mmCIF file of N, CA and C in Angstrom:
data_model
loop_
_atom_site.group_PDB
_atom_site.id
_atom_site.type_symbol
_atom_site.label_atom_id
_atom_site.label_comp_id
_atom_site.label_asym_id
_atom_site.label_seq_id
_atom_site.Cartn_x
_atom_site.Cartn_y
_atom_site.Cartn_z
ATOM 1 N N MET A 1 -13.046 7.454 -8.778
ATOM 2 C CA MET A 1 -13.357 6.804 -7.543
ATOM 3 C C MET A 1 -14.864 6.883 -7.330
ATOM 4 N N THR A 2 -15.486 5.739 -7.037
ATOM 5 C CA THR A 2 -16.933 5.723 -6.882
ATOM 6 C C THR A 2 -17.377 6.156 -5.490
ATOM 7 N N SER A 3 -16.490 6.165 -4.535
ATOM 8 C CA SER A 3 -16.830 6.538 -3.169
ATOM 9 C C SER A 3 -16.814 8.052 -3.003
ATOM 10 N N ASN A 4 -17.641 8.560 -2.095
ATOM 11 C CA ASN A 4 -17.684 9.984 -1.819
ATOM 12 C C ASN A 4 -16.691 10.394 -0.741
ATOM 13 N N ILE A 5 -15.962 9.431 -0.206
ATOM 14 C CA ILE A 5 -14.990 9.749 0.836
ATOM 15 C C ILE A 5 -13.877 10.600 0.233
ATOM 16 N N GLN A 6 -13.506 11.673 0.925
ATOM 17 C CA GLN A 6 -12.433 12.542 0.463
ATOM 18 C C GLN A 6 -11.091 11.814 0.550
ATOM 19 N N ALA A 7 -10.148 12.205 -0.307
ATOM 20 C CA ALA A 7 -8.846 11.535 -0.376
ATOM 21 C C ALA A 7 -8.143 11.492 0.972
ATOM 22 N N HIS A 8 -8.116 12.605 1.698
ATOM 23 C CA HIS A 8 -7.411 12.604 2.981
ATOM 24 C C HIS A 8 -8.090 11.685 3.985
ATOM 25 N N GLU A 9 -9.396 11.537 3.884
ATOM 26 C CA GLU A 9 -10.113 10.613 4.766
ATOM 27 C C GLU A 9 -9.758 9.166 4.432
ATOM 28 N N ILE A 10 -9.647 8.865 3.153
ATOM 29 C CA ILE A 10 -9.238 7.525 2.723
ATOM 30 C C ILE A 10 -7.842 7.233 3.250
ATOM 31 N N GLU A 11 -6.941 8.181 3.088
ATOM 32 C CA GLU A 11 -5.555 7.982 3.497
ATOM 33 C C GLU A 11 -5.455 7.733 5.000
ATOM 34 N N GLN A 12 -6.154 8.519 5.796
ATOM 35 C CA GLN A 12 -6.126 8.323 7.249
ATOM 36 C C GLN A 12 -6.807 7.018 7.632
ATOM 37 N N LYS A 13 -7.893 6.691 6.941
ATOM 38 C CA LYS A 13 -8.606 5.439 7.200
ATOM 39 C C LYS A 13 -7.699 4.241 6.927
ATOM 40 N N LEU A 14 -6.933 4.297 5.842
ATOM 41 C CA LEU A 14 -5.987 3.216 5.534
ATOM 42 C C LEU A 14 -4.942 3.079 6.625
ATOM 43 N N PHE A 15 -4.360 4.203 7.037
ATOM 44 C CA PHE A 15 -3.330 4.183 8.074
ATOM 45 C C PHE A 15 -3.893 3.615 9.373
ATOM 46 N N ASP A 16 -5.042 4.091 9.790
ATOM 47 C CA ASP A 16 -5.640 3.630 11.043
ATOM 48 C C ASP A 16 -5.965 2.141 10.986
ATOM 49 N N ALA A 17 -6.533 1.690 9.876
ATOM 50 C CA ALA A 17 -6.892 0.272 9.748
ATOM 51 C C ALA A 17 -5.644 -0.609 9.771
ATOM 52 N N ALA A 18 -4.604 -0.186 9.059
ATOM 53 C CA ALA A 18 -3.376 -0.987 9.024
ATOM 54 C C ALA A 18 -2.698 -1.039 10.388
ATOM 55 N N THR A 19 -2.593 0.102 11.063
ATOM 56 C CA THR A 19 -1.914 0.113 12.361
ATOM 57 C C THR A 19 -2.741 -0.627 13.417
ATOM 58 N N ASP A 20 -4.060 -0.495 13.376
ATOM 59 C CA ASP A 20 -4.906 -1.250 14.309
ATOM 60 C C ASP A 20 -4.745 -2.750 14.071
ATOM 61 N N PHE A 21 -4.696 -3.141 12.810
ATOM 62 C CA PHE A 21 -4.532 -4.548 12.473
ATOM 63 C C PHE A 21 -3.198 -5.078 13.009
ATOM 64 N N VAL A 22 -2.126 -4.317 12.813
ATOM 65 C CA VAL A 22 -0.808 -4.750 13.287
ATOM 66 C C VAL A 22 -0.810 -4.934 14.801
ATOM 67 N N LYS A 23 -1.420 -3.996 15.504
ATOM 68 C CA LYS A 23 -1.468 -4.099 16.976
ATOM 69 C C LYS A 23 -2.167 -5.377 17.419
ATOM 70 N N GLU A 24 -3.190 -5.794 16.665
ATOM 71 C CA GLU A 24 -3.907 -7.020 17.005
ATOM 72 C C GLU A 24 -3.145 -8.268 16.548
ATOM 73 N N ARG A 25 -2.650 -8.248 15.327
ATOM 74 C CA ARG A 25 -1.985 -9.424 14.737
ATOM 75 C C ARG A 25 -0.609 -9.670 15.349
ATOM 76 N N TYR A 26 0.112 -8.596 15.655
ATOM 77 C CA TYR A 26 1.458 -8.678 16.224
ATOM 78 C C TYR A 26 1.502 -7.888 17.532
ATOM 79 N N PRO A 27 0.893 -8.394 18.608
ATOM 80 C CA PRO A 27 0.831 -7.623 19.852
ATOM 81 C C PRO A 27 2.198 -7.337 20.470
ATOM 82 N N GLN A 28 3.171 -8.170 20.182
ATOM 83 C CA GLN A 28 4.528 -7.958 20.696
ATOM 84 C C GLN A 28 5.526 -8.082 19.559
ATOM 85 N N GLY A 29 6.612 -7.334 19.691
ATOM 86 C CA GLY A 29 7.677 -7.410 18.704
ATOM 87 C C GLY A 29 7.349 -6.668 17.422
ATOM 88 N N TRP A 30 8.091 -7.032 16.391
ATOM 89 C CA TRP A 30 7.936 -6.399 15.082
ATOM 90 C C TRP A 30 6.534 -6.646 14.551
ATOM 91 N N GLY A 31 6.050 -5.706 13.745
ATOM 92 C CA GLY A 31 4.781 -5.892 13.062
ATOM 93 C C GLY A 31 4.671 -4.989 11.858
ATOM 94 N N GLY A 32 4.008 -5.475 10.843
ATOM 95 C CA GLY A 32 3.801 -4.674 9.642
ATOM 96 C C GLY A 32 2.624 -5.200 8.844
ATOM 97 N N ALA A 33 2.063 -4.330 8.012
ATOM 98 C CA ALA A 33 0.930 -4.711 7.168
ATOM 99 C C ALA A 33 0.844 -3.778 5.976
ATOM 100 N N GLY A 34 0.217 -4.265 4.947
ATOM 101 C CA GLY A 34 -0.094 -3.459 3.778
ATOM 102 C C GLY A 34 -1.602 -3.286 3.701
ATOM 103 N N ALA A 35 -2.040 -2.159 3.170
ATOM 104 C CA ALA A 35 -3.472 -1.912 3.021
ATOM 105 C C ALA A 35 -3.722 -1.170 1.719
ATOM 106 N N VAL A 36 -4.809 -1.515 1.070
ATOM 107 C CA VAL A 36 -5.202 -0.809 -0.150
ATOM 108 C C VAL A 36 -6.663 -0.423 -0.051
ATOM 109 N N TYR A 37 -7.011 0.605 -0.807
ATOM 110 C CA TYR A 37 -8.388 1.064 -0.947
ATOM 111 C C TYR A 37 -8.732 0.949 -2.419
ATOM 112 N N THR A 38 -9.959 0.521 -2.703
ATOM 113 C CA THR A 38 -10.352 0.346 -4.098
ATOM 114 C C THR A 38 -11.474 1.311 -4.469
ATOM 115 N N ASP A 39 -11.682 1.430 -5.764
ATOM 116 C CA ASP A 39 -12.730 2.327 -6.251
ATOM 117 C C ASP A 39 -14.124 1.864 -5.848
ATOM 118 N N ALA A 40 -14.266 0.622 -5.449
ATOM 119 C CA ALA A 40 -15.553 0.112 -4.974
ATOM 120 C C ALA A 40 -15.746 0.358 -3.479
ATOM 121 N N GLY A 41 -14.719 0.947 -2.837
ATOM 122 C CA GLY A 41 -14.817 1.247 -1.422
ATOM 123 C C GLY A 41 -14.301 0.163 -0.508
ATOM 124 N N SER A 42 -13.665 -0.858 -1.059
ATOM 125 C CA SER A 42 -13.102 -1.926 -0.227
ATOM 126 C C SER A 42 -11.794 -1.472 0.390
ATOM 127 N N LEU A 43 -11.585 -1.841 1.635
ATOM 128 C CA LEU A 43 -10.318 -1.635 2.320
ATOM 129 C C LEU A 43 -9.767 -3.023 2.608
ATOM 130 N N LEU A 44 -8.651 -3.355 1.957
ATOM 131 C CA LEU A 44 -8.086 -4.699 2.042
ATOM 132 C C LEU A 44 -6.737 -4.628 2.749
ATOM 133 N N ILE A 45 -6.497 -5.546 3.681
ATOM 134 C CA ILE A 45 -5.259 -5.558 4.464
ATOM 135 C C ILE A 45 -4.568 -6.898 4.282
ATOM 136 N N SER A 46 -3.256 -6.866 4.215
ATOM 137 C CA SER A 46 -2.501 -8.110 4.112
ATOM 138 C C SER A 46 -1.176 -7.994 4.861
ATOM 139 N N VAL A 47 -0.560 -9.139 5.081
ATOM 140 C CA VAL A 47 0.745 -9.214 5.737
ATOM 141 C C VAL A 47 1.677 -10.028 4.858
ATOM 142 N N ALA A 48 2.953 -9.945 5.151
ATOM 143 C CA ALA A 48 3.927 -10.777 4.451
ATOM 144 C C ALA A 48 3.858 -12.183 5.035
ATOM 145 N N PRO A 49 3.820 -13.187 4.190
ATOM 146 C CA PRO A 49 3.787 -14.544 4.733
ATOM 147 C C PRO A 49 5.116 -14.874 5.409
ATOM 148 N N GLU A 50 5.020 -15.622 6.493
ATOM 149 C CA GLU A 50 6.233 -16.072 7.167
ATOM 150 C C GLU A 50 6.704 -17.335 6.463
ATOM 151 N N VAL A 51 7.904 -17.274 5.918
ATOM 152 C CA VAL A 51 8.435 -18.381 5.133
ATOM 153 C C VAL A 51 9.804 -18.801 5.671
ATOM 154 N N ILE A 52 10.197 -20.007 5.346
ATOM 155 C CA ILE A 52 11.480 -20.534 5.788
ATOM 156 C C ILE A 52 12.604 -20.038 4.879
ATOM 157 N N ASN A 53 12.339 -19.977 3.580
ATOM 158 C CA ASN A 53 13.342 -19.606 2.590
ATOM 159 C C ASN A 53 13.169 -18.131 2.227
ATOM 160 N N ASP A 54 14.155 -17.295 2.565
ATOM 161 C CA ASP A 54 14.065 -15.856 2.298
ATOM 162 C C ASP A 54 13.831 -15.523 0.830
ATOM 163 N N ALA A 55 14.239 -16.411 -0.065
ATOM 164 C CA ALA A 55 14.103 -16.132 -1.494
ATOM 165 C C ALA A 55 12.645 -16.072 -1.939
ATOM 166 N N VAL A 56 11.726 -16.598 -1.140
ATOM 167 C CA VAL A 56 10.327 -16.608 -1.550
ATOM 168 C C VAL A 56 9.468 -15.605 -0.777
ATOM 169 N N HIS A 57 10.096 -14.696 -0.064
ATOM 170 C CA HIS A 57 9.346 -13.657 0.654
ATOM 171 C C HIS A 57 8.552 -12.795 -0.312
ATOM 172 N N LEU A 58 7.424 -12.301 0.157
ATOM 173 C CA LEU A 58 6.616 -11.349 -0.591
ATOM 174 C C LEU A 58 6.432 -10.103 0.258
ATOM 175 N N CYS A 59 6.241 -8.983 -0.384
ATOM 176 C CA CYS A 59 5.988 -7.731 0.323
ATOM 177 C C CYS A 59 4.653 -7.809 1.056
ATOM 178 N N MET A 60 4.520 -7.008 2.094
ATOM 179 C CA MET A 60 3.320 -7.035 2.933
ATOM 180 C C MET A 60 2.043 -6.717 2.165
ATOM 181 N N GLU A 61 2.130 -5.843 1.177
ATOM 182 C CA GLU A 61 0.926 -5.406 0.480
ATOM 183 C C GLU A 61 0.495 -6.320 -0.670
ATOM 184 N N THR A 62 1.318 -7.307 -1.018
ATOM 185 C CA THR A 62 1.031 -8.172 -2.161
ATOM 186 C C THR A 62 -0.316 -8.882 -2.017
ATOM 187 N N GLY A 63 -0.614 -9.384 -0.836
ATOM 188 C CA GLY A 63 -1.884 -10.076 -0.630
ATOM 189 C C GLY A 63 -3.083 -9.182 -0.905
ATOM 190 N N ALA A 64 -2.990 -7.924 -0.492
ATOM 191 C CA ALA A 64 -4.090 -6.986 -0.738
ATOM 192 C C ALA A 64 -4.233 -6.704 -2.235
ATOM 193 N N TYR A 65 -3.121 -6.610 -2.943
ATOM 194 C CA TYR A 65 -3.187 -6.427 -4.397
ATOM 195 C C TYR A 65 -3.885 -7.616 -5.051
ATOM 196 N N LEU A 66 -3.517 -8.816 -4.617
ATOM 197 C CA LEU A 66 -4.119 -10.020 -5.194
ATOM 198 C C LEU A 66 -5.608 -10.094 -4.878
ATOM 199 N N GLU A 67 -5.990 -9.691 -3.671
ATOM 200 C CA GLU A 67 -7.398 -9.674 -3.298
ATOM 201 C C GLU A 67 -8.164 -8.691 -4.178
ATOM 202 N N ALA A 68 -7.586 -7.537 -4.455
ATOM 203 C CA ALA A 68 -8.239 -6.572 -5.347
ATOM 204 C C ALA A 68 -8.430 -7.174 -6.733
ATOM 205 N N HIS A 69 -7.414 -7.880 -7.230
ATOM 206 C CA HIS A 69 -7.548 -8.552 -8.524
ATOM 207 C C HIS A 69 -8.675 -9.579 -8.475
ATOM 208 N N LYS A 70 -8.713 -10.360 -7.395
ATOM 209 C CA LYS A 70 -9.748 -11.384 -7.257
ATOM 210 C C LYS A 70 -11.143 -10.760 -7.290
ATOM 211 N N LEU A 71 -11.299 -9.638 -6.607
ATOM 212 C CA LEU A 71 -12.585 -8.950 -6.556
ATOM 213 C C LEU A 71 -12.871 -8.123 -7.806
ATOM 214 N N ASN A 72 -11.871 -8.022 -8.687
ATOM 215 C CA ASN A 72 -11.969 -7.216 -9.909
ATOM 216 C C ASN A 72 -12.267 -5.753 -9.572
ATOM 217 N N GLU A 73 -11.541 -5.247 -8.559
ATOM 218 C CA GLU A 73 -11.687 -3.861 -8.130
ATOM 219 C C GLU A 73 -10.378 -3.119 -8.380
ATOM 220 N N ARG A 74 -10.500 -1.873 -8.782
ATOM 221 C CA ARG A 74 -9.337 -1.042 -9.095
ATOM 222 C C ARG A 74 -8.778 -0.429 -7.816
ATOM 223 N N VAL A 75 -7.485 -0.640 -7.569
ATOM 224 C CA VAL A 75 -6.813 -0.028 -6.425
ATOM 225 C C VAL A 75 -6.624 1.453 -6.703
ATOM 226 N N THR A 76 -6.988 2.282 -5.719
ATOM 227 C CA THR A 76 -6.797 3.728 -5.842
ATOM 228 C C THR A 76 -5.722 4.242 -4.880
ATOM 229 N N HIS A 77 -5.533 3.546 -3.747
ATOM 230 C CA HIS A 77 -4.568 3.957 -2.729
ATOM 231 C C HIS A 77 -3.872 2.721 -2.157
ATOM 232 N N SER A 78 -2.590 2.865 -1.842
ATOM 233 C CA SER A 78 -1.825 1.773 -1.244
ATOM 234 C C SER A 78 -0.959 2.320 -0.125
ATOM 235 N N LEU A 79 -0.828 1.539 0.945
ATOM 236 C CA LEU A 79 -0.047 1.966 2.092
ATOM 237 C C LEU A 79 0.600 0.743 2.721
ATOM 238 N N CYS A 80 1.818 0.918 3.225
ATOM 239 C CA CYS A 80 2.523 -0.136 3.942
ATOM 240 C C CYS A 80 3.119 0.490 5.201
ATOM 241 N N VAL A 81 2.873 -0.150 6.356
ATOM 242 C CA VAL A 81 3.393 0.356 7.623
ATOM 243 C C VAL A 81 4.138 -0.752 8.355
ATOM 244 N N ALA A 82 5.095 -0.333 9.183
ATOM 245 C CA ALA A 82 5.825 -1.281 10.024
ATOM 246 C C ALA A 82 6.273 -0.571 11.288
ATOM 247 N N ARG A 83 6.453 -1.360 12.328
ATOM 248 C CA ARG A 83 7.016 -0.842 13.575
ATOM 249 C C ARG A 83 8.072 -1.834 14.035
ATOM 250 N N ASP A 84 9.039 -1.347 14.786
ATOM 251 C CA ASP A 84 10.113 -2.223 15.265
ATOM 252 C C ASP A 84 9.645 -3.133 16.388
ATOM 253 N N ASP A 85 8.811 -2.628 17.275
ATOM 254 C CA ASP A 85 8.214 -3.424 18.346
ATOM 255 C C ASP A 85 7.020 -2.669 18.908
ATOM 256 N N GLU A 86 6.360 -3.258 19.892
ATOM 257 C CA GLU A 86 5.132 -2.663 20.423
ATOM 258 C C GLU A 86 5.343 -1.341 21.144
ATOM 259 N N ASN A 87 6.613 -0.965 21.399
ATOM 260 C CA ASN A 87 6.910 0.290 22.090
ATOM 261 C C ASN A 87 7.349 1.409 21.153
ATOM 262 N N THR A 88 7.390 1.142 19.862
ATOM 263 C CA THR A 88 7.832 2.160 18.905
ATOM 264 C C THR A 88 6.678 2.556 17.990
ATOM 265 N N GLY A 89 6.828 3.721 17.384
ATOM 266 C CA GLY A 89 5.808 4.202 16.469
ATOM 267 C C GLY A 89 5.872 3.502 15.120
ATOM 268 N N PHE A 90 4.864 3.744 14.331
ATOM 269 C CA PHE A 90 4.797 3.156 12.994
ATOM 270 C C PHE A 90 5.516 4.045 11.987
ATOM 271 N N LYS A 91 6.139 3.393 11.020
ATOM 272 C CA LYS A 91 6.761 4.081 9.888
ATOM 273 C C LYS A 91 5.996 3.693 8.635
ATOM 274 N N VAL A 92 5.763 4.650 7.783
ATOM 275 C CA VAL A 92 5.210 4.364 6.461
ATOM 276 C C VAL A 92 6.378 3.984 5.566
ATOM 277 N N LEU A 93 6.226 2.894 4.854
ATOM 278 C CA LEU A 93 7.268 2.431 3.940
ATOM 279 C C LEU A 93 6.828 2.683 2.506
ATOM 280 N N THR A 94 7.612 3.451 1.773
ATOM 281 C CA THR A 94 7.346 3.682 0.360
ATOM 282 C C THR A 94 7.350 2.331 -0.358
ATOM 283 N N PRO A 95 6.436 2.095 -1.299
ATOM 284 C CA PRO A 95 6.446 0.802 -1.984
ATOM 285 C C PRO A 95 7.750 0.589 -2.755
ATOM 286 N N CYS A 96 8.246 -0.623 -2.666
ATOM 287 C CA CYS A 96 9.465 -0.968 -3.403
ATOM 288 C C CYS A 96 9.174 -0.896 -4.907
ATOM 289 N N GLY A 97 10.198 -1.007 -5.703
ATOM 290 C CA GLY A 97 10.029 -0.939 -7.153
ATOM 291 C C GLY A 97 9.117 -2.018 -7.701
ATOM 292 N N ILE A 98 9.193 -3.214 -7.132
ATOM 293 C CA ILE A 98 8.338 -4.309 -7.595
ATOM 294 C C ILE A 98 6.876 -3.991 -7.289
ATOM 295 N N CYS A 99 6.603 -3.495 -6.093
ATOM 296 C CA CYS A 99 5.218 -3.146 -5.759
ATOM 297 C C CYS A 99 4.727 -1.969 -6.594
ATOM 298 N N GLN A 100 5.600 -1.034 -6.909
ATOM 299 C CA GLN A 100 5.194 0.052 -7.795
ATOM 300 C C GLN A 100 4.802 -0.517 -9.155
ATOM 301 N N GLU A 101 5.553 -1.483 -9.648
ATOM 302 C CA GLU A 101 5.200 -2.128 -10.922
ATOM 303 C C GLU A 101 3.854 -2.822 -10.804
ATOM 304 N N ARG A 102 3.617 -3.495 -9.683
ATOM 305 C CA ARG A 102 2.321 -4.151 -9.477
ATOM 306 C C ARG A 102 1.194 -3.126 -9.497
ATOM 307 N N LEU A 103 1.403 -1.986 -8.850
ATOM 308 C CA LEU A 103 0.379 -0.949 -8.769
ATOM 309 C C LEU A 103 0.118 -0.281 -10.118
ATOM 310 N N PHE A 104 1.131 -0.194 -10.974
ATOM 311 C CA PHE A 104 0.950 0.456 -12.276
ATOM 312 C C PHE A 104 -0.107 -0.255 -13.121
ATOM 313 N N TYR A 105 -0.439 -1.488 -12.784
ATOM 314 C CA TYR A 105 -1.520 -2.194 -13.481
ATOM 315 C C TYR A 105 -2.788 -1.341 -13.467
ATOM 316 N N TRP A 106 -3.021 -0.632 -12.358
ATOM 317 C CA TRP A 106 -4.225 0.180 -12.207
ATOM 318 C C TRP A 106 -4.010 1.627 -12.654
ATOM 319 N N GLY A 107 -2.835 1.965 -13.143
ATOM 320 C CA GLY A 107 -2.597 3.293 -13.700
ATOM 321 C C GLY A 107 -1.704 4.175 -12.854
ATOM 322 N N GLY A 108 -1.151 5.170 -13.501
ATOM 323 C CA GLY A 108 -0.205 6.078 -12.871
ATOM 324 C C GLY A 108 -0.820 7.024 -11.859
ATOM 325 N N ASP A 109 -2.163 7.075 -11.798
ATOM 326 C CA ASP A 109 -2.806 7.962 -10.828
ATOM 327 C C ASP A 109 -3.077 7.281 -9.485
ATOM 328 N N VAL A 110 -2.694 6.004 -9.349
ATOM 329 C CA VAL A 110 -2.814 5.333 -8.053
ATOM 330 C C VAL A 110 -1.934 6.072 -7.053
ATOM 331 N N LYS A 111 -2.458 6.291 -5.852
ATOM 332 C CA LYS A 111 -1.703 7.000 -4.822
ATOM 333 C C LYS A 111 -1.078 5.996 -3.862
ATOM 334 N N ALA A 112 0.203 6.207 -3.575
ATOM 335 C CA ALA A 112 0.933 5.348 -2.643
ATOM 336 C C ALA A 112 1.479 6.192 -1.501
ATOM 337 N N ALA A 113 1.365 5.668 -0.296
ATOM 338 C CA ALA A 113 1.941 6.351 0.861
ATOM 339 C C ALA A 113 3.460 6.261 0.759
ATOM 340 N N VAL A 114 4.137 7.350 1.128
ATOM 341 C CA VAL A 114 5.596 7.394 1.053
ATOM 342 C C VAL A 114 6.178 7.770 2.408
ATOM 343 N N TYR A 115 7.377 7.296 2.643
ATOM 344 C CA TYR A 115 8.064 7.596 3.897
ATOM 345 C C TYR A 115 8.316 9.095 4.014
ATOM 346 N N ASP A 116 8.070 9.632 5.186
ATOM 347 C CA ASP A 116 8.381 11.023 5.486
ATOM 348 C C ASP A 116 9.088 11.043 6.838
ATOM 349 N N PRO A 117 10.312 11.596 6.902
ATOM 350 C CA PRO A 117 11.068 11.570 8.159
ATOM 351 C C PRO A 117 10.381 12.290 9.316
ATOM 352 N N SER A 118 9.487 13.234 9.009
ATOM 353 C CA SER A 118 8.785 13.941 10.085
ATOM 354 C C SER A 118 7.572 13.158 10.585
ATOM 355 N N GLY A 119 7.235 12.080 9.897
ATOM 356 C CA GLY A 119 6.107 11.255 10.311
ATOM 357 C C GLY A 119 4.774 11.666 9.731
ATOM 358 N N GLN A 120 4.760 12.655 8.824
ATOM 359 C CA GLN A 120 3.506 13.061 8.183
ATOM 360 C C GLN A 120 3.023 11.947 7.261
ATOM 361 N N LEU A 121 1.719 11.840 7.140
ATOM 362 C CA LEU A 121 1.125 10.872 6.229
ATOM 363 C C LEU A 121 1.015 11.525 4.858
ATOM 364 N N ILE A 122 1.868 11.085 3.945
ATOM 365 C CA ILE A 122 1.945 11.680 2.611
ATOM 366 C C ILE A 122 1.714 10.594 1.563
ATOM 367 N N PHE A 123 0.859 10.895 0.602
ATOM 368 C CA PHE A 123 0.615 10.009 -0.530
ATOM 369 C C PHE A 123 1.035 10.733 -1.800
ATOM 370 N N LYS A 124 1.625 9.986 -2.720
ATOM 371 C CA LYS A 124 1.988 10.519 -4.036
ATOM 372 C C LYS A 124 1.485 9.555 -5.100
ATOM 373 N N THR A 125 1.181 10.098 -6.263
ATOM 374 C CA THR A 125 0.779 9.218 -7.356
ATOM 375 C C THR A 125 1.999 8.466 -7.866
ATOM 376 N N LEU A 126 1.740 7.352 -8.508
ATOM 377 C CA LEU A 126 2.840 6.606 -9.127
ATOM 378 C C LEU A 126 3.545 7.460 -10.172
ATOM 379 N N ASN A 127 2.783 8.291 -10.882
ATOM 380 C CA ASN A 127 3.401 9.179 -11.869
ATOM 381 C C ASN A 127 4.383 10.150 -11.208
ATOM 382 N N GLU A 128 4.086 10.576 -9.977
ATOM 383 C CA GLU A 128 5.020 11.437 -9.246
ATOM 384 C C GLU A 128 6.250 10.646 -8.802
ATOM 385 N N LEU A 129 6.039 9.399 -8.392
ATOM 386 C CA LEU A 129 7.161 8.571 -7.939
ATOM 387 C C LEU A 129 8.066 8.155 -9.096
ATOM 388 N N GLN A 130 7.455 7.915 -10.245
ATOM 389 C CA GLN A 130 8.211 7.461 -11.414
ATOM 390 C C GLN A 130 7.771 8.239 -12.658
ATOM 391 N N PRO A 131 8.208 9.491 -12.768
ATOM 392 C CA PRO A 131 7.752 10.316 -13.893
ATOM 393 C C PRO A 131 8.219 9.805 -15.261
ATOM 394 N N ASN A 132 9.216 8.947 -15.268
ATOM 395 C CA ASN A 132 9.731 8.427 -16.538
ATOM 396 C C ASN A 132 9.493 6.927 -16.659
ATOM 397 N N HIS A 133 8.424 6.447 -16.055
ATOM 398 C CA HIS A 133 8.121 5.015 -16.077
ATOM 399 C C HIS A 133 8.066 4.511 -17.513
ATOM 400 N N TRP A 134 8.461 3.269 -17.711
ATOM 401 C CA TRP A 134 8.561 2.707 -19.053
ATOM 402 C C TRP A 134 7.225 2.716 -19.802
ATOM 403 N N THR A 135 6.098 2.715 -19.090
ATOM 404 C CA THR A 135 4.806 2.715 -19.782
ATOM 405 C C THR A 135 4.565 3.991 -20.578
ATOM 406 N N LYS A 136 5.312 5.051 -20.257
ATOM 407 C CA LYS A 136 5.174 6.324 -20.987
ATOM 408 C C LYS A 136 5.507 6.137 -22.474
ATOM 409 N N ALA A 137 6.357 5.155 -22.769
ATOM 410 C CA ALA A 137 6.733 4.882 -24.166
ATOM 411 C C ALA A 137 5.558 4.356 -24.978
ATOM 412 N N TYR A 138 4.517 3.864 -24.282
ATOM 413 C CA TYR A 138 3.363 3.275 -24.948
ATOM 414 C C TYR A 138 2.080 4.065 -24.704
ATOM 415 N N SER A 139 2.193 5.248 -24.169
ATOM 416 C CA SER A 139 0.986 6.003 -23.792
ATOM 417 C C SER A 139 0.119 6.408 -24.984
ATOM 418 N N ASN A 140 0.679 6.449 -26.185
ATOM 419 C CA ASN A 140 -0.115 6.827 -27.358
ATOM 420 C C ASN A 140 -0.636 5.609 -28.127
ATOM 421 N N ASP A 141 -0.275 4.419 -27.678
ATOM 422 C CA ASP A 141 -0.708 3.197 -28.361
ATOM 423 C C ASP A 141 -2.062 2.741 -27.884
#
């Protein structure tokens, strides 16, 4: 990571930026957003596009992943948050399997926020989430 920001500061910064964004973008009702941090120090936020056909939905963090690719920056941290409405707290959503696959592009040391029932902000590496990921079969190649 090229930034001097400590990991816990990055993690809290991601959470704060995502939740602040949701409060602005979705002032009432449900709201959610994905946020990533890159090795260049970029903090990128995205939402799930609203679509008519459920079959074409994308995860909230997909846009931020694509933006990182566009900028040619390596993602180091990923977080996804959602709330039921403006009167409820935010929940961290562990990345789905597809998003974990997307994140593995940047390596198994990428940190992803994971759901914790007590509400603590916890990040784990992809290697911790998937210790037997299929890429391990090619690690010596």
